[in-house]
Short mmCIF file of C-alpha atoms in Angstrom, two decimals:
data_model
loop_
_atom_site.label_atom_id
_atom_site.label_comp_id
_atom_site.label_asym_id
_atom_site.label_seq_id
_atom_site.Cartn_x
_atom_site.Cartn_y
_atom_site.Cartn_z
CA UNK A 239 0.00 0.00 0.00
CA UNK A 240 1.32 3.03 -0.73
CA UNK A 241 1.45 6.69 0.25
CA UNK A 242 -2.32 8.39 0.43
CA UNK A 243 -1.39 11.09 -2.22
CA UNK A 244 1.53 13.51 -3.26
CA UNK A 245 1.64 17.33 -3.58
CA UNK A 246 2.87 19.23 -6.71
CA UNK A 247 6.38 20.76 -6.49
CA UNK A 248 5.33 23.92 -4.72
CA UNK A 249 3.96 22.56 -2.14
CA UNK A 250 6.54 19.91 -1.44
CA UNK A 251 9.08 22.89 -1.75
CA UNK A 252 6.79 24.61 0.89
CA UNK A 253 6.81 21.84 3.43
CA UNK A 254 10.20 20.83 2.85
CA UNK A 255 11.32 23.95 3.72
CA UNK A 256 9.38 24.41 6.79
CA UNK A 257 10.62 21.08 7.96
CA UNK A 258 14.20 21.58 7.59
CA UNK A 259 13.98 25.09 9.07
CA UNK A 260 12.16 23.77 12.59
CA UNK A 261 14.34 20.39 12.37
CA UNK A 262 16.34 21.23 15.63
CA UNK A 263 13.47 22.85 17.14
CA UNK A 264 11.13 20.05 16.43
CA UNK A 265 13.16 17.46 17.47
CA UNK A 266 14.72 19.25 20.78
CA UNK A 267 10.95 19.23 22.25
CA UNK A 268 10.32 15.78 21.24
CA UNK A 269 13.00 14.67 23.05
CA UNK A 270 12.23 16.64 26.25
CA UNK A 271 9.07 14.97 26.31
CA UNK A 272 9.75 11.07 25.34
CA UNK A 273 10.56 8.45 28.19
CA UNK A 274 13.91 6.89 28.03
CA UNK A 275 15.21 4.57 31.45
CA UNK A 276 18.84 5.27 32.42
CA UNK A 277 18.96 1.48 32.17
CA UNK A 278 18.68 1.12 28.23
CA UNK A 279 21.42 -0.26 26.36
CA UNK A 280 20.14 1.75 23.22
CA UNK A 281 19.28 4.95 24.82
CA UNK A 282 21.33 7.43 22.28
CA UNK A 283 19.80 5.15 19.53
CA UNK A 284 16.50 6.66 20.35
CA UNK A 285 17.16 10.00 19.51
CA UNK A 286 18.93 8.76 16.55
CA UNK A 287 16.19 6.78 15.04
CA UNK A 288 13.61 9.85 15.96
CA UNK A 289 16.45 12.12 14.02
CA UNK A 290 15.54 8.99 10.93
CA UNK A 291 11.70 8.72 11.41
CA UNK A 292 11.93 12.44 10.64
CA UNK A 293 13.70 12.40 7.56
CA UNK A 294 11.55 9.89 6.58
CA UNK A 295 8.69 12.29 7.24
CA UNK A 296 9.66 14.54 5.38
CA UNK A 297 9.74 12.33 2.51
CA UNK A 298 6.29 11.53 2.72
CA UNK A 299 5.56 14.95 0.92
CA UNK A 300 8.14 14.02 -1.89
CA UNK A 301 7.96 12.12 -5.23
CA UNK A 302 9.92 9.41 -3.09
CA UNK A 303 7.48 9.03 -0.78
CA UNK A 304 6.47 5.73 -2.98
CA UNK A 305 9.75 4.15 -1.81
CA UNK A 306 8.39 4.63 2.09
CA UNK A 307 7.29 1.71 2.72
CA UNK A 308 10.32 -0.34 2.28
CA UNK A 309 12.60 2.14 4.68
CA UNK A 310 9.69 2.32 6.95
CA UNK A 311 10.11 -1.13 7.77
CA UNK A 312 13.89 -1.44 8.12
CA UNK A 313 13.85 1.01 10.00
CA UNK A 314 11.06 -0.66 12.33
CA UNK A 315 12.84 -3.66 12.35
CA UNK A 316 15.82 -2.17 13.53
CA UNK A 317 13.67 -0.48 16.16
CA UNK A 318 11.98 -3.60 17.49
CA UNK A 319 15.32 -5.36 17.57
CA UNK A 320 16.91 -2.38 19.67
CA UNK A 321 13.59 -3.55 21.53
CA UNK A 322 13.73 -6.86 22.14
CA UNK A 323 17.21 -6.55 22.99
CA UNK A 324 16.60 -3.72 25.79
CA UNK A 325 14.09 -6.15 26.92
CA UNK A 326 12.44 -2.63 27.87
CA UNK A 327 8.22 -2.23 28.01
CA UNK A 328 7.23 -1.56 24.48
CA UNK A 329 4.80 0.81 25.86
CA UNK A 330 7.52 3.51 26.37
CA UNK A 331 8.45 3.02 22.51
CA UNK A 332 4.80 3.78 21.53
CA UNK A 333 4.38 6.24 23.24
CA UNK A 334 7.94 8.03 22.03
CA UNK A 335 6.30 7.00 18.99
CA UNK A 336 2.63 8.86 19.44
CA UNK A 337 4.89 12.19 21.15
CA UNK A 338 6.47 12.40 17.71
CA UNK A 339 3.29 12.49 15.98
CA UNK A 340 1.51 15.14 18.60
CA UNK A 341 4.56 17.22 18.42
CA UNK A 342 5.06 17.26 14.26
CA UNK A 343 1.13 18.13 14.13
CA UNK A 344 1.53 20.91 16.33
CA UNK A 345 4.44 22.56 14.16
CA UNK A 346 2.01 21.71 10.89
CA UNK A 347 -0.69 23.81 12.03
CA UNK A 348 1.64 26.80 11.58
CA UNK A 349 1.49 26.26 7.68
CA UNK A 350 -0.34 28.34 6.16
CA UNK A 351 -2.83 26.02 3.97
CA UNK A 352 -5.97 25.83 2.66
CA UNK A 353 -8.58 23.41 4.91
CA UNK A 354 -8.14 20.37 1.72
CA UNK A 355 -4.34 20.78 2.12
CA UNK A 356 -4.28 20.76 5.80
CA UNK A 357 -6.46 17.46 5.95
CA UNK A 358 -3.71 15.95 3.60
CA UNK A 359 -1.02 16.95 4.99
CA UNK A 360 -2.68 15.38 8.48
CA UNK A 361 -3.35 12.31 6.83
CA UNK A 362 -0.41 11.37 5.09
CA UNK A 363 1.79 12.19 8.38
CA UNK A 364 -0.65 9.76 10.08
CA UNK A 365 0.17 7.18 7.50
CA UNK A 366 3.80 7.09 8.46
CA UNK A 367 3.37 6.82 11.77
CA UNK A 368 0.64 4.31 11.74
CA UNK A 369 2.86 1.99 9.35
CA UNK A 370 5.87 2.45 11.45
CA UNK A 371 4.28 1.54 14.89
CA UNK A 372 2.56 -1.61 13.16
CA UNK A 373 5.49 -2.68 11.09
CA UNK A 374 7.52 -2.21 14.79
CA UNK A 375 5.12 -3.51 16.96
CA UNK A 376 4.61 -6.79 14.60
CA UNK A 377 8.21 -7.50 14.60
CA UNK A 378 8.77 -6.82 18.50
CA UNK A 379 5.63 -9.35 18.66
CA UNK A 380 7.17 -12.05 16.57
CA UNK A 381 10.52 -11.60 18.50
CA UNK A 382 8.87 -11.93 21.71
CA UNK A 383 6.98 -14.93 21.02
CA UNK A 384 10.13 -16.92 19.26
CA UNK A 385 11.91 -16.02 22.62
CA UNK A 386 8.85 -17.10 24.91
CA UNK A 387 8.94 -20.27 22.88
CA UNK A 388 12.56 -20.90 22.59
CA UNK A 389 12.30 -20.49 26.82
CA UNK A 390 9.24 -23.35 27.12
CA UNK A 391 10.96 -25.68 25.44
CA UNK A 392 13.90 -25.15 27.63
CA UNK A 393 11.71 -25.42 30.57
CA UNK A 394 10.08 -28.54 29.10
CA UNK A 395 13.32 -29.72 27.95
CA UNK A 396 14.89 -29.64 31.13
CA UNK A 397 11.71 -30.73 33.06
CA UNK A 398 12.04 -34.06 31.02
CA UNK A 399 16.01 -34.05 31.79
CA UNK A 400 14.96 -34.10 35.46
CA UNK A 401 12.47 -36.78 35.16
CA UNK A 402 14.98 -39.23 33.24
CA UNK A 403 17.15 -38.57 35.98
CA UNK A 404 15.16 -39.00 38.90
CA UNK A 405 13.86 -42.11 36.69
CA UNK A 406 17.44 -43.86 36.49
CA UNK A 407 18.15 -42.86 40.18
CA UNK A 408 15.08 -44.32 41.38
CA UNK A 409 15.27 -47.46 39.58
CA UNK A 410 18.83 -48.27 40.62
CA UNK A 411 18.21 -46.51 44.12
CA UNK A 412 14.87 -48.21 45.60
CA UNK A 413 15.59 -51.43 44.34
CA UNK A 414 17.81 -51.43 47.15
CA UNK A 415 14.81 -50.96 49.14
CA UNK A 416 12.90 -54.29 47.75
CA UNK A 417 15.49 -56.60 48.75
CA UNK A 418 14.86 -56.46 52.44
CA UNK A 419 11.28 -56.03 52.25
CA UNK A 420 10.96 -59.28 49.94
CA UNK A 421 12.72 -60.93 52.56
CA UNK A 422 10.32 -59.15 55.15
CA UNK A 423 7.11 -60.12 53.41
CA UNK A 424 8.03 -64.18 53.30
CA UNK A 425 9.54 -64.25 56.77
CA UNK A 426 5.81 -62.88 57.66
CA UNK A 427 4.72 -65.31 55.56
CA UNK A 428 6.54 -68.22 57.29
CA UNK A 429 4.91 -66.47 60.76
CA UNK A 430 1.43 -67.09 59.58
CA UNK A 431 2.15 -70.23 59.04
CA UNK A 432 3.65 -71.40 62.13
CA UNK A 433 1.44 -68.98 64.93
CA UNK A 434 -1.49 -68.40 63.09
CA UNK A 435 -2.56 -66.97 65.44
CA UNK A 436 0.19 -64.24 66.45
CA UNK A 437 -1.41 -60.96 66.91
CA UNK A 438 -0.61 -58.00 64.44
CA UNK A 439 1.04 -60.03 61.54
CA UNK A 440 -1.68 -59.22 58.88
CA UNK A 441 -1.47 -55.01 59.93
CA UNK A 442 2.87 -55.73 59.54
CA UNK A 443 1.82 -57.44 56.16
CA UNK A 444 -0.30 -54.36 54.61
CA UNK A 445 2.03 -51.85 55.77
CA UNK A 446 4.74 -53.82 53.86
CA UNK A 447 2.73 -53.73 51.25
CA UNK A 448 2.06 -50.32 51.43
CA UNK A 449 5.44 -48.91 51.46
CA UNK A 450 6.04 -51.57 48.40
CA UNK A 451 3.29 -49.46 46.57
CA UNK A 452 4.84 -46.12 47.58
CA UNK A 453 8.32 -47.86 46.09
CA UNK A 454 6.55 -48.84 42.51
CA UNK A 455 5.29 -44.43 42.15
CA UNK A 456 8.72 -44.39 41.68
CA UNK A 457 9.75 -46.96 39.86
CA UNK A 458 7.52 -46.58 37.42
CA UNK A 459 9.10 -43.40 36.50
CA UNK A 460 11.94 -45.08 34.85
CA UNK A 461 9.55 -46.94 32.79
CA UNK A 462 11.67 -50.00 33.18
CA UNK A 463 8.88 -51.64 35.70
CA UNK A 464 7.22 -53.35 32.78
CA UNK A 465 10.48 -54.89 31.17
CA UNK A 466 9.78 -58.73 31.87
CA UNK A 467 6.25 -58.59 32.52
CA UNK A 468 3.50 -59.78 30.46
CA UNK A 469 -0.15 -58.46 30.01
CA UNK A 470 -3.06 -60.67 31.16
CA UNK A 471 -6.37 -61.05 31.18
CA UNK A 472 -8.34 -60.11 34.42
CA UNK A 473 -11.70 -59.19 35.85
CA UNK A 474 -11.88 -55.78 37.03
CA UNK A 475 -14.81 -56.61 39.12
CA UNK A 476 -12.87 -59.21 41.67
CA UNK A 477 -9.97 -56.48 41.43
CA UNK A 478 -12.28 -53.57 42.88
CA UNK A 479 -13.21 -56.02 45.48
CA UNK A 480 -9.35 -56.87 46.48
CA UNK A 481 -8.54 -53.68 46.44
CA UNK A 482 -11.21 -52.56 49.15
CA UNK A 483 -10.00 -55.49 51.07
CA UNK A 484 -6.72 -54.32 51.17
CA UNK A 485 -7.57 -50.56 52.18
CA UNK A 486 -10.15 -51.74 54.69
CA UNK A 487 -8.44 -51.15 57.70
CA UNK A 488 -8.18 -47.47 56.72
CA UNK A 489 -11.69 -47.37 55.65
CA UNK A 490 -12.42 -48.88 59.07
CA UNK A 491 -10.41 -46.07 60.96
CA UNK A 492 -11.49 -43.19 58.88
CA UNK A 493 -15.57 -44.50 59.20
CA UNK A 494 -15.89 -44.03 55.32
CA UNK A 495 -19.12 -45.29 53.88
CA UNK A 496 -18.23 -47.28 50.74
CA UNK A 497 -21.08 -47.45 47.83
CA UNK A 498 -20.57 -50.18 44.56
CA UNK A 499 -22.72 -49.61 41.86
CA UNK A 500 -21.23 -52.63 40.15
CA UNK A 501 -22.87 -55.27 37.50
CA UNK A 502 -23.11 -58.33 38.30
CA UNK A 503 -21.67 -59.17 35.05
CA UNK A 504 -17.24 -59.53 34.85
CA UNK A 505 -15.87 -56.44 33.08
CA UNK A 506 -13.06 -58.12 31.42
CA UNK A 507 -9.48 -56.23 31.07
CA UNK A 508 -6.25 -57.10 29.50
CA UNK A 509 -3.27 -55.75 31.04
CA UNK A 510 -1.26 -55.16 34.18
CA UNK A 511 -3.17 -56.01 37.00
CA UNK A 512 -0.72 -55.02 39.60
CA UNK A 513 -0.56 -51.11 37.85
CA UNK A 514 -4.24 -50.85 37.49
CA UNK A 515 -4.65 -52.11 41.31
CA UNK A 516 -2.16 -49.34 42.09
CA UNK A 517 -4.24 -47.26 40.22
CA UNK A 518 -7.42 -48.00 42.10
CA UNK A 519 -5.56 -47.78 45.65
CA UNK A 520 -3.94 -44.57 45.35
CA UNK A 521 -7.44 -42.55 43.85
CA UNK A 522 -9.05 -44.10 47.07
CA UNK A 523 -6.53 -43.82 49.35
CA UNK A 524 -6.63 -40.37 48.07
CA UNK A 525 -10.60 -40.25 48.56
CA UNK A 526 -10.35 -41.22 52.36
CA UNK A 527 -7.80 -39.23 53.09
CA UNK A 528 -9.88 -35.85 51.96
CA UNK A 529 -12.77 -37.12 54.28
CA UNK A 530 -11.92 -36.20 57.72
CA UNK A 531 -13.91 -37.19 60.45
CA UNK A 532 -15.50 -34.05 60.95
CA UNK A 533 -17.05 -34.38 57.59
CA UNK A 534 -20.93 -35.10 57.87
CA UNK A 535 -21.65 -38.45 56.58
CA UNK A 536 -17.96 -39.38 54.71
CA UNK A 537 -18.70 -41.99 51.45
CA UNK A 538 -17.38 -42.71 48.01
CA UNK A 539 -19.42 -44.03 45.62
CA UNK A 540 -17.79 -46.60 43.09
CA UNK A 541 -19.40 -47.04 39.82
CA UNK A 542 -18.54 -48.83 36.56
CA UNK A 543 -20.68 -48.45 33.13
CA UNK A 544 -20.14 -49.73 29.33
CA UNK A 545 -19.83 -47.03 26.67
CA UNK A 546 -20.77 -47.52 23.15
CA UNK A 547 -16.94 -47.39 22.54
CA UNK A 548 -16.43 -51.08 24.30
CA UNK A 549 -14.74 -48.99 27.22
CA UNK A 550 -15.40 -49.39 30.70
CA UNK A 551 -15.72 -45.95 32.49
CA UNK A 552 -15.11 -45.92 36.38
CA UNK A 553 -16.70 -43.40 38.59
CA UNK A 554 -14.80 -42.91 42.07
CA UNK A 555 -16.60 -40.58 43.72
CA UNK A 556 -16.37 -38.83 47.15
CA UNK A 557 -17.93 -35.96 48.89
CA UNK A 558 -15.11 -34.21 50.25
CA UNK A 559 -14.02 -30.58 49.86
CA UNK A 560 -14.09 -29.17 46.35
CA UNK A 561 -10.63 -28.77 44.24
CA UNK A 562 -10.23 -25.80 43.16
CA UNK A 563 -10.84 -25.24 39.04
CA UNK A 564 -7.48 -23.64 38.54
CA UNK A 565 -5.92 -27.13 40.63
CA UNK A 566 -8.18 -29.72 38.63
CA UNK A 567 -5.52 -29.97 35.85
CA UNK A 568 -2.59 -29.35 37.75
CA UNK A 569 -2.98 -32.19 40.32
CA UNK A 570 -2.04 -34.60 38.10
CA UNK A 571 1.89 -33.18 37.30
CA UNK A 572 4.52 -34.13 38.64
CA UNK A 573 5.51 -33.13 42.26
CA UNK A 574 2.82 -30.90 42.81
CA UNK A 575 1.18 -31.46 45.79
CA UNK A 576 -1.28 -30.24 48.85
CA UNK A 577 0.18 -32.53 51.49
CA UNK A 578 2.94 -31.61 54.10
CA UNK A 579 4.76 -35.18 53.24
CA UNK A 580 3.58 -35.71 49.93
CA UNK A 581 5.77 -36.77 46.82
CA UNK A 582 3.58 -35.52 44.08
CA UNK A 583 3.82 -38.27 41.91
CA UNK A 584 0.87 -40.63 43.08
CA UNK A 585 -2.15 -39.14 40.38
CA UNK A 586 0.91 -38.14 37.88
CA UNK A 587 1.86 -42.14 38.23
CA UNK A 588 -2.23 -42.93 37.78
CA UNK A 589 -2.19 -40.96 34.73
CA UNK A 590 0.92 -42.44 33.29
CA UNK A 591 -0.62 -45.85 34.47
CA UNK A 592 -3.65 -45.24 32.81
CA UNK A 593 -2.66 -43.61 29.37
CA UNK A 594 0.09 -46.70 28.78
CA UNK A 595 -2.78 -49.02 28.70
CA UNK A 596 -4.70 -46.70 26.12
CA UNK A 597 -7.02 -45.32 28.58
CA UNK A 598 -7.91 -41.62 29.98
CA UNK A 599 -8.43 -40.51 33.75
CA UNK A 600 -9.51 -37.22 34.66
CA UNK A 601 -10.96 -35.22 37.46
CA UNK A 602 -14.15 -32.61 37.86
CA UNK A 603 -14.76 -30.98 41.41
CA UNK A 604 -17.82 -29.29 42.74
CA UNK A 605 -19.16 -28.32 46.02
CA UNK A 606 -21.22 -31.59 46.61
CA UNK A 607 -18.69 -34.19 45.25
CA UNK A 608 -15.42 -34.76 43.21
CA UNK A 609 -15.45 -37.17 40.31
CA UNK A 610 -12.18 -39.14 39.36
CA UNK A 611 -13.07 -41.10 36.01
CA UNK A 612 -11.07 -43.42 34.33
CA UNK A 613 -11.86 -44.85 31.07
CA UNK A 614 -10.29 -48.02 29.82
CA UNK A 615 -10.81 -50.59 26.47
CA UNK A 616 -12.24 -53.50 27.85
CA UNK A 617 -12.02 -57.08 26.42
CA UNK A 618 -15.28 -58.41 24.84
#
């Protein structure tokens, strides 16, 4: 697009002439009035490229004026590189910008014009200005956002780094831990068997197996948990029921009130039962741990239900407190957490869990109840 219109030569000589006579003037009360910060790099280049746009100006009024565009935005690019670089609020640089243009209109006004010539003289100066703030501005834009982007996947980059090494330290590391309780969990074993009646074996037994299940969260960040294993088929009916048996004494102690909405008919899955059990534990370990005992009537509600997709969709329900909407996402990253002793890596685990076998889980929260769902392919 080019320049709105061009005087004859008179007129051109006219302006010119006025220009280049109030140049110092001009310029000296622009820059008494723009904002510069003692801090920017590029500080005498502002009064430099003001020294340029008004040149440029000037130009406008000229047979030239159709190469404008092209210096316009060299000169903008320049600008928004000076920018970028200064890493100083572009607001200052419009309104530098918008001081030039209030100050040049004042001086114009002092031409004497006819009313026609006045409004053209307005409107081409606006033109110049308007195409040098957007040209700028654009490039500033696009400079900012490559450098925004160039910074996430930094972040991300080095978020991943710090997984794949807290992977490979925890897979060599807790292993360690395993040994022992192995030998913990058959010497209980052999216990059983010879006192079966011996007080307090079965509470040593699920607290073994307990801090086994805190051990696989972090094993299964290495991914290498599944190396050896095979999938198989299993009913996630009996599974829901083994897993309740296992987290009963806590249901006991926290007075929970535990509702299946369950079919009678097996919901077959194919896959790794000891992940999806881990799965099931830590959403309602989670569940009773939210329901204090000063909540009024504490339940979760399990449900399962057959989509048209041949998936199985779990409901685990509870009426605690409400998470917030701006946490319903974020609980399932890594290491965030709301607990004084938490990890942060049980629902970030779940998901992991869940997604490897082709699956979804999710979360919704309201006043009355929060919803974990979990949606898996099941075997017809």
């Amino acid at each position: 697009m080019g320049v709105l219109g061009y005087m004859h030569a008179g007129t051109y000589e006219k302006l010119v002439a006025f220009f280049a006579k109030r140049k110092n003037e001009i310029l000296h009360e622009w820059a008494d009035k723009i904002r510069i910060t003692n801090n920017d790099p590029f500080k005498e280049s502002v009064l430099i490229n003001g020294e340029v746009m008004y040149l440029l100006l000037m130009r406008i009024f000229s047979d030239e004026g159709k190469e404008l565009d092209n210096i316009l935005r060299e000169l903008a690019l320049t600008v928004a590189k000076q920018r970028v670089k200064a890493n100083i609020n572009i607001g200052d640089f419009v309104f530098n910008v918008n001081i030039g243009r209030e100050v040049t209109q004042k001086y114009l006004f002092q031409i004497e014009s006819t009313e026609a010539e006045m409004r053209t003289y307005i409107q081409q100066m606006n033109y110049c200005f308007d195409q040098f703030l957007y040209y700028a501005v654009s490039f500033y834009s696009e400079n900012q956002n490559q450098i925004i982007k160039e910074k996430n996947q930094f972040i991300d980059s080095t978020h991943k780094d710090r997984l794949t090494l807290l992977g490979q330290m925890t897979s060599s590391f807790i292993h360690e831990f395993r040994n022992p309780l192995t030998s913990i969990q058959g010497f209980i074993q052999l216990l059983k068997s010879d006192y079966p009646n011996m007080k307090y074996l079965e509470i040593i037994s699920n607290e073994i197996e307990q801090l086994n299940f805190r051990i696989s969260q972090f094993l299964l960040l290495s991914k290498k948990e599944i190396i050896g294993k095979d999938k198989t088929k299993f009913s996630l009916n009996l599974l829901i029921e083994e897993v309740l048996n296992f987290l009963y004494p806590s249901i006991l102690d926290s007075k929970v009130k535990i509702i299946k909405e369950i079919q009678k008919d097996d919901v077959i899955l194919i896959g790794y039962k000891d992940e999806i059990r881990q799965v099931l534990i830590n959403i309602i370990f989670n569940a009773i741990d939210v329901l204090s005992p000063e909540r009024l009537n504490p339940t979760i509600i399990i449900s399962l239900g057959i989509t048209d997709m041949n998936q199985v969709q779990i409901h685990i329900a509870n009426n605690g407190p409400e998470i917030p909407s701006n946490l319903v996402n974020t609980i399932f990253e890594p290491f965030f957490t709301t607990k004084t002793l938490g990890t942060g890596l049980g629902l970030f685990v779940c998901r992991e869990i869940i997604e490897k076998h082709r699956g979804s889980l999710s979360c919704i929260s309201g006043e009355n109840q929060t919803i974990f769902s979990i949606i898996l392919p099941i075997e017809r």
